[in-house]
Short mmCIF file of C-alpha atoms in Angstrom, two decimals:
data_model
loop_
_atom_site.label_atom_id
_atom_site.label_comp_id
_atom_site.label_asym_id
_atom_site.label_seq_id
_atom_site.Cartn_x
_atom_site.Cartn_y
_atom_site.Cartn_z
CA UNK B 1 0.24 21.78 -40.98
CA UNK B 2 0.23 20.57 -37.79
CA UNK B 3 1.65 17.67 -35.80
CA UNK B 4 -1.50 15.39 -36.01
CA UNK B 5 -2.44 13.30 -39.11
CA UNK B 6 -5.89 11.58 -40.10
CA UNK B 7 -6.13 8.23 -40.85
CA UNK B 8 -9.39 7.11 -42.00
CA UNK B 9 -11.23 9.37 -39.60
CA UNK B 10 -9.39 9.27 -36.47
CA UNK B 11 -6.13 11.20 -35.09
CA UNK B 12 -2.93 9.29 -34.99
CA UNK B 13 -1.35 12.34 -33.17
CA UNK B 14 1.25 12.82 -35.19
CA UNK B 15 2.46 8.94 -35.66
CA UNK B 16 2.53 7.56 -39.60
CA UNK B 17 -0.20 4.48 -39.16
CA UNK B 18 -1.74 2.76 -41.78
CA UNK B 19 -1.88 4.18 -45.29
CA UNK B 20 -1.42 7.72 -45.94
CA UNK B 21 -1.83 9.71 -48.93
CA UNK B 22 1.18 10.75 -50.76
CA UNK B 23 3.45 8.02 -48.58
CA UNK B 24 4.78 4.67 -50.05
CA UNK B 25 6.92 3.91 -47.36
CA UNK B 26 3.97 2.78 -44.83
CA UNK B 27 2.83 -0.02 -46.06
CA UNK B 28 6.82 -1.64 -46.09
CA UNK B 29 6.96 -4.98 -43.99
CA UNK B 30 8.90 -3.63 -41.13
CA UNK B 31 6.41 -0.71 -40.47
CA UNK B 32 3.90 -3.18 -40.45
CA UNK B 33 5.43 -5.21 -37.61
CA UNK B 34 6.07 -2.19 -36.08
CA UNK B 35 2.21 -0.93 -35.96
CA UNK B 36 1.47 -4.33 -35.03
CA UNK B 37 4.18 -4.36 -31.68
CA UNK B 38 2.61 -1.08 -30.82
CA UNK B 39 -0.98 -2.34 -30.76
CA UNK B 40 -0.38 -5.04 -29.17
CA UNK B 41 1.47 -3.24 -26.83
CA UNK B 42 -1.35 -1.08 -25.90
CA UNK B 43 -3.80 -3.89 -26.20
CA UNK B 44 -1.86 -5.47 -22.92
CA UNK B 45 -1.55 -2.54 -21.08
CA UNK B 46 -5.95 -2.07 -21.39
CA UNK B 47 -5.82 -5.74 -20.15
CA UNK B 48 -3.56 -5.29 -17.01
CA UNK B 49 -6.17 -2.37 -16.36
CA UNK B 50 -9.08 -4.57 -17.13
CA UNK B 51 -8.34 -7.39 -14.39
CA UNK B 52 -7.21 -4.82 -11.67
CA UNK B 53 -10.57 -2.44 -11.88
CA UNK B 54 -12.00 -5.16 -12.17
CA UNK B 55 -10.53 -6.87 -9.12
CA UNK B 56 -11.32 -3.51 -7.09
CA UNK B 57 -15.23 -3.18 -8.63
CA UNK B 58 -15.68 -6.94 -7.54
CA UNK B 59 -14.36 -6.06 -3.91
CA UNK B 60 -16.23 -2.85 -3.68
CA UNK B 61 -19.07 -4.08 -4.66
CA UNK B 62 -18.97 -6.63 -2.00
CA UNK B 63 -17.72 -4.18 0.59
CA UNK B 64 -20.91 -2.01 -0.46
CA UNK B 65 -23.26 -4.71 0.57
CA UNK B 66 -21.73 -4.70 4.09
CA UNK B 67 -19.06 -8.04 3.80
CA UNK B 68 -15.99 -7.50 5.65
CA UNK B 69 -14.92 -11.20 5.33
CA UNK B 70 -14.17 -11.97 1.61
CA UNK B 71 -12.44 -14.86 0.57
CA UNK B 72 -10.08 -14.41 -3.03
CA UNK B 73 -9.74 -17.00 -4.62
CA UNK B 74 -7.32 -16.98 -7.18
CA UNK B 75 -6.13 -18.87 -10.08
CA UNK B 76 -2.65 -19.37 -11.47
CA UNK B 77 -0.54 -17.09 -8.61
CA UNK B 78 1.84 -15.98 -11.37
CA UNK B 79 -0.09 -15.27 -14.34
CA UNK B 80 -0.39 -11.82 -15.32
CA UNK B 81 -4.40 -11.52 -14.81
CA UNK B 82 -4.55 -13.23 -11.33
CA UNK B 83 -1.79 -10.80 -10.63
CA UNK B 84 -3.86 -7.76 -11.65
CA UNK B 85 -6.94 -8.71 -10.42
CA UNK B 86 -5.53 -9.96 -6.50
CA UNK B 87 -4.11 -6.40 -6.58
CA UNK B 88 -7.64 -4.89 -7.28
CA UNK B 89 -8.85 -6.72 -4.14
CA UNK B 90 -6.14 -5.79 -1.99
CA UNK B 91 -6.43 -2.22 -3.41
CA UNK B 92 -10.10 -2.19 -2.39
CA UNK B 93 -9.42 -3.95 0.74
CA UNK B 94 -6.99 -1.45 1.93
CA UNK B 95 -8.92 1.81 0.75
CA UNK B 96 -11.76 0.46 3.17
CA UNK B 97 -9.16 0.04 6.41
CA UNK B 98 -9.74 -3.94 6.24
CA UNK B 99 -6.28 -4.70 4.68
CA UNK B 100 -5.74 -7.66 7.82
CA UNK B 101 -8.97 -9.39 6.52
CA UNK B 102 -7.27 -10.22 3.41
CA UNK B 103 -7.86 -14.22 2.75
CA UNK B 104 -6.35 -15.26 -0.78
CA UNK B 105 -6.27 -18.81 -1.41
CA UNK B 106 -6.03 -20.91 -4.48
CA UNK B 107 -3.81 -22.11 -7.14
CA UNK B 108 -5.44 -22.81 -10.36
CA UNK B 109 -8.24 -21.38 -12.85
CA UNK B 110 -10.31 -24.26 -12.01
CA UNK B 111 -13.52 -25.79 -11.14
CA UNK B 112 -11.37 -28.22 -8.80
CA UNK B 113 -9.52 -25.16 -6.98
CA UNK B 114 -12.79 -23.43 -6.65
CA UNK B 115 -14.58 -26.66 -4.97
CA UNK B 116 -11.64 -27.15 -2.89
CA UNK B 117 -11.24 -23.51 -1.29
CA UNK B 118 -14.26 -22.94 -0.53
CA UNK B 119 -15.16 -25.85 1.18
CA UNK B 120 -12.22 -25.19 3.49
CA UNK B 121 -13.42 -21.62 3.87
CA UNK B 122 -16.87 -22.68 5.00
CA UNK B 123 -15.61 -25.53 7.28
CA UNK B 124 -13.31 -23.24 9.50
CA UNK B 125 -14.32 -20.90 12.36
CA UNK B 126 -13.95 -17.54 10.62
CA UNK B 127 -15.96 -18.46 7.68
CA UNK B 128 -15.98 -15.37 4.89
CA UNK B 129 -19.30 -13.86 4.46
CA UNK B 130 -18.37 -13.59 0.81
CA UNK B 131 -16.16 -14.74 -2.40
CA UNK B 132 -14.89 -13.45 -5.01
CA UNK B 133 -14.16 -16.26 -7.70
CA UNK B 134 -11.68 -14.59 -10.09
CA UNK B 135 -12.70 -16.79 -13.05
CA UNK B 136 -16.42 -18.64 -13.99
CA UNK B 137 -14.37 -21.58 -13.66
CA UNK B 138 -13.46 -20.99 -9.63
CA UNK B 139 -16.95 -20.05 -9.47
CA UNK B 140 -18.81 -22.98 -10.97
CA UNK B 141 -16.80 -24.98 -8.27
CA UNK B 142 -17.64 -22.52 -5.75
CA UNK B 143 -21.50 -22.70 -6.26
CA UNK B 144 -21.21 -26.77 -5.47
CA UNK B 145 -19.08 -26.28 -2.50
CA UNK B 146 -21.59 -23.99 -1.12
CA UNK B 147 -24.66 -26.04 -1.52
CA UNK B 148 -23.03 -29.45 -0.49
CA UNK B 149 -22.41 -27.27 2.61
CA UNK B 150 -25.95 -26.62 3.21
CA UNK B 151 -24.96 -22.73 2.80
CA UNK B 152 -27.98 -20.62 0.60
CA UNK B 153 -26.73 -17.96 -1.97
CA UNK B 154 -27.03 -14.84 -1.32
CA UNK B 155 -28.85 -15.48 2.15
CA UNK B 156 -25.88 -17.39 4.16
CA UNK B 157 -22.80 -16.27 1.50
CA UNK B 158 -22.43 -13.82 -1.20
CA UNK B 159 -20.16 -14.70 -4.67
CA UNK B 160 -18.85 -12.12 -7.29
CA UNK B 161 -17.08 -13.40 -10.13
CA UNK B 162 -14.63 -12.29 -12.67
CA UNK B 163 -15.38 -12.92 -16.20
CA UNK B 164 -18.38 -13.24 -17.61
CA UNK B 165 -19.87 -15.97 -19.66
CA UNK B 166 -23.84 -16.59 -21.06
CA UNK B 167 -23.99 -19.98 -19.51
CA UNK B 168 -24.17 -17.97 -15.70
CA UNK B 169 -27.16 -16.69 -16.88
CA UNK B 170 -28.59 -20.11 -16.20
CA UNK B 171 -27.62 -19.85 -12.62
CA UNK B 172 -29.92 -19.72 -9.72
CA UNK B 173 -29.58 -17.32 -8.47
CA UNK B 174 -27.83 -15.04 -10.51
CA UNK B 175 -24.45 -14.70 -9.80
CA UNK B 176 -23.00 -10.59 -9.88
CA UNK B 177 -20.22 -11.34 -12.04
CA UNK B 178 -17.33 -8.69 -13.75
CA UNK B 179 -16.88 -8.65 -17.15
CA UNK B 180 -14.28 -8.11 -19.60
CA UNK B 181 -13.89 -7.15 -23.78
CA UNK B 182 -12.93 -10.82 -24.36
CA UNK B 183 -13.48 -10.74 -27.96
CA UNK B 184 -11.07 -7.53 -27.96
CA UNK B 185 -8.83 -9.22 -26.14
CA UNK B 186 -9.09 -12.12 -28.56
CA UNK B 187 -8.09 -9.63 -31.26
CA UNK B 188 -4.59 -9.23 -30.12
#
């Protein structure tokens, strides 16, 4: 035989998941937990990758479209997906020679942070041509900064934003936004 097993259709390379034929020993409470720890494992590791390709597609995608000045602004500083998906922008940032244009600001996953940033972005001198909102939240406050500002979207600034949600399709305009497999994530 060799080193892989099937379990209901799929390969399990060689790892004792689920049921198998023949075993009793599977389905014991401790190899349960264990399948569980090892899925959920996985499950966070597919996340950190989520929010940092997504943090470089957002960038790119404004770098594409000829911005050079894009404001980040960021939730939470320490949680795990503002972590991720800052390093996707500086990633991008970098790999396009514009690392010393960096301009994170923010502090929170909400629509008060996203109002507040940006309407100190768009007040100063060097105002960004773009943003990238990393939550709907950031953006939602974003949008009202801009248009109290008497700034037009897409014409005067551009706006990505991470996560996706139906309500944005209400928008206008439409806003590019980055999505993610939230009802996967939801699963873990």
């Amino acid at each position: 035989r060799s080193g892989n097993r099937r379990e209901a259709g799929r390969e399990t390379g060689g790892k004792q998941v689920g049921k198998q034929a023949g075993s009793r020993s599977v389905n014991k409470p401790e190899n349960r937990l264990v399948n569980r720890l090892e899925n959920r494992l996985v499950n966070r590791l597919e996340n950190r990758l989520v929010n940092y390709r997504g943090g470089v597609e957002a960038t790119r995608i404004l770098l594409q479209r000829g911005h050079r000045r894009i404001a980040c602004i960021q939730g939470v500083p320490h949680s795990m997906p503002n972590r991720r998906r800052v390093q996707g922008y500086l990633d991008a940032l970098r790999q396009a020679g514009l690392q010393e244009e960096a301009i994170i600001t923010g502090d929170a996953f909400s629509l008060e942070n996203g109002y507040r940033q940006t309407k100190l972005a768009v007040a100063g001198p060097d105002r960004p041509t773009a943003i990238f909102a990393l939550s709907n939240t950031i953006l939602l406050g974003a949008v009202k900064a801009i248009r109290e500002s008497g700034l037009r979207i897409p014409e005067d600034i551009s706006v990505v934003s991470f996560d996706d949600n139906p309500y944005l399709d209400f928008l206008v305009p439409a806003i590019t936004r980055i999505g993610q497999p939230v009802e996967e994530i939801g699963k873990t």
